[in-house]
Coordinates of C-alpha atoms in Angstrom, one line a residue:
X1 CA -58.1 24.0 -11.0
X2 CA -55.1 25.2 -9.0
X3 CA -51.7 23.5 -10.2
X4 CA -48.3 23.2 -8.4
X5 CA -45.5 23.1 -11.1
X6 CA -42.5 21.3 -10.5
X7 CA -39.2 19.6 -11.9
X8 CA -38.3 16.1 -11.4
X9 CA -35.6 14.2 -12.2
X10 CA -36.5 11.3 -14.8
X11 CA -36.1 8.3 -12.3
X12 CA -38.3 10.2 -9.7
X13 CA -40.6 10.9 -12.7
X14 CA -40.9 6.8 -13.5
X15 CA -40.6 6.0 -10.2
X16 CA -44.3 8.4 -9.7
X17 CA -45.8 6.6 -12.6
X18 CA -45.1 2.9 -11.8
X19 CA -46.5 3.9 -8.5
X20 CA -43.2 3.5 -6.2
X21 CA -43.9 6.8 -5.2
X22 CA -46.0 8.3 -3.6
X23 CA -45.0 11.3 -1.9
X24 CA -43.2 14.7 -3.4
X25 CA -41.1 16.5 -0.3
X26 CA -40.1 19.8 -1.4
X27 CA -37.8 22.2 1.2
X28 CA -39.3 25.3 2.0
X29 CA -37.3 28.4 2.4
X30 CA -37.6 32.6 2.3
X31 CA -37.1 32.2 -1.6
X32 CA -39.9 30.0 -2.5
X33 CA -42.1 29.9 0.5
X34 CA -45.2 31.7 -1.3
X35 CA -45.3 28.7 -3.8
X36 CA -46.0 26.2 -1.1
X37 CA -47.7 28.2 2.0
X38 CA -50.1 30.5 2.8
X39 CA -49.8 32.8 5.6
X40 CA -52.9 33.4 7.5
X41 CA -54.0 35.1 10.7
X42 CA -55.6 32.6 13.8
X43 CA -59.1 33.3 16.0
X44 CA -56.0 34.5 18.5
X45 CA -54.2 37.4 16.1
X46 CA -51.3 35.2 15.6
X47 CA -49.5 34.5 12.2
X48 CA -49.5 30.7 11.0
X49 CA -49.2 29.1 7.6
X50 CA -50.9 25.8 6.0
X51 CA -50.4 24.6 2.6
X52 CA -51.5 26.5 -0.4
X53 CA -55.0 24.4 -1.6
X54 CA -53.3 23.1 -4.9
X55 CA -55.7 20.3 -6.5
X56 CA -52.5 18.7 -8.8
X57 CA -49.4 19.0 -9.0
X58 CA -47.7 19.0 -12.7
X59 CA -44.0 17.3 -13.3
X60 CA -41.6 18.2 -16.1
X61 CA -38.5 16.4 -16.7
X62 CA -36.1 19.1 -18.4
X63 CA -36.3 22.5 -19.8
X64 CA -37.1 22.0 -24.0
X65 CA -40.6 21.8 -25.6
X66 CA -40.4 18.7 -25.7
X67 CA -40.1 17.5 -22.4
X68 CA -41.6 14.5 -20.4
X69 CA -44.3 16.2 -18.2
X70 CA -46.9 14.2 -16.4
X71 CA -49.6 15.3 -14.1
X72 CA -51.0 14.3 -10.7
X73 CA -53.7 14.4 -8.5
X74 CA -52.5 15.7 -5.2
X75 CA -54.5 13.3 -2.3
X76 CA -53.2 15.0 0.8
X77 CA -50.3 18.2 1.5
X78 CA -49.0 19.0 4.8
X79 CA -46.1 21.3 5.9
X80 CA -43.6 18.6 8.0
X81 CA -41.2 21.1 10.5
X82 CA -38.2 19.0 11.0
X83 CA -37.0 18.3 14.5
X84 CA -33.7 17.0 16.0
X85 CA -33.5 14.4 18.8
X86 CA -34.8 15.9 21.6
X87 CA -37.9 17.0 19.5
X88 CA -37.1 20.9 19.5
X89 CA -37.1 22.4 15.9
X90 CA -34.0 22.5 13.8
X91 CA -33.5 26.4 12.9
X92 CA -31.2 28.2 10.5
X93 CA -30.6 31.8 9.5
X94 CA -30.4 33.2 6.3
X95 CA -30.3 37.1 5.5
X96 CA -30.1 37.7 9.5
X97 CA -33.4 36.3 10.0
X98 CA -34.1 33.0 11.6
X99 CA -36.3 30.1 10.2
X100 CA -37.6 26.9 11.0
X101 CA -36.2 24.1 8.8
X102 CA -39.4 22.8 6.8
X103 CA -40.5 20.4 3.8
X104 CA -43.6 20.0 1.9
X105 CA -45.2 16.7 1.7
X106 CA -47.7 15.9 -1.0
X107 CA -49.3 12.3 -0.8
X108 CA -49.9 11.7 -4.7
X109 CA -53.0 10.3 -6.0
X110 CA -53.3 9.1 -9.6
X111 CA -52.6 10.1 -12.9
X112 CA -53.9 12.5 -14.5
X113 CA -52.3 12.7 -17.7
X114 CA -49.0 12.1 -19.6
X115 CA -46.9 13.7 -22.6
X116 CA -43.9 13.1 -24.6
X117 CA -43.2 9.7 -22.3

């Protein structure tokens, strides 16, 4: 089973167990873009990217052994491209390069365990 790991602040992490939340949005940029896409090659020979196929996605809450960690079915994950009012998407350059602005949504399903809560 493929797993996403991720920090989380401890009232996003209650919030995800009492079920007041639902979705994870993570930014995607140069620097971590292999952790949440894939990049892939179309029917046409052009370059596109979709979501890498992780099954759950595993929270910590800190940086000791002895951490609150929880983990989470992930139901749905989609890449979201983020768009200013007249629909064109928002850019930005970094390193001389230019890049879409872009977030990761995962739609979380249930629980799949807990520790040190």
């Amino acid at each position: 089973m493929s797993i996403l790991t991720l920090q989380i602040k401890k009232e996003f992490l209650d919030k995800i167990l009492s079920g007041e939340k639902v979705e994870e949005y993570r930014e995607i940029r140069p620097k971590n873009s292999t952790k949440y896409i894939e990049y892939f090659t179309t029917k046409d020979g052009e370059e596109d990217v979709k979501p890498r196929p992780y099954k759950t996605i595993q929270f910590f809450n800190g940086y000791k052994g002895h951490r609150p960690e929880v983990i989470v079915k992930i139901k749905a994950a989609e890449i979201e491209y983020i768009i200013d009012e007249n629909e064109n998407f928002i850019e930005y350059e970094e390193n001389g390069e230019i890049f879409l602005t872009a977030q990761m949504v995962y739609t979380l399903g249930k629980v799949i365990s807990k520790k040190n809560i």
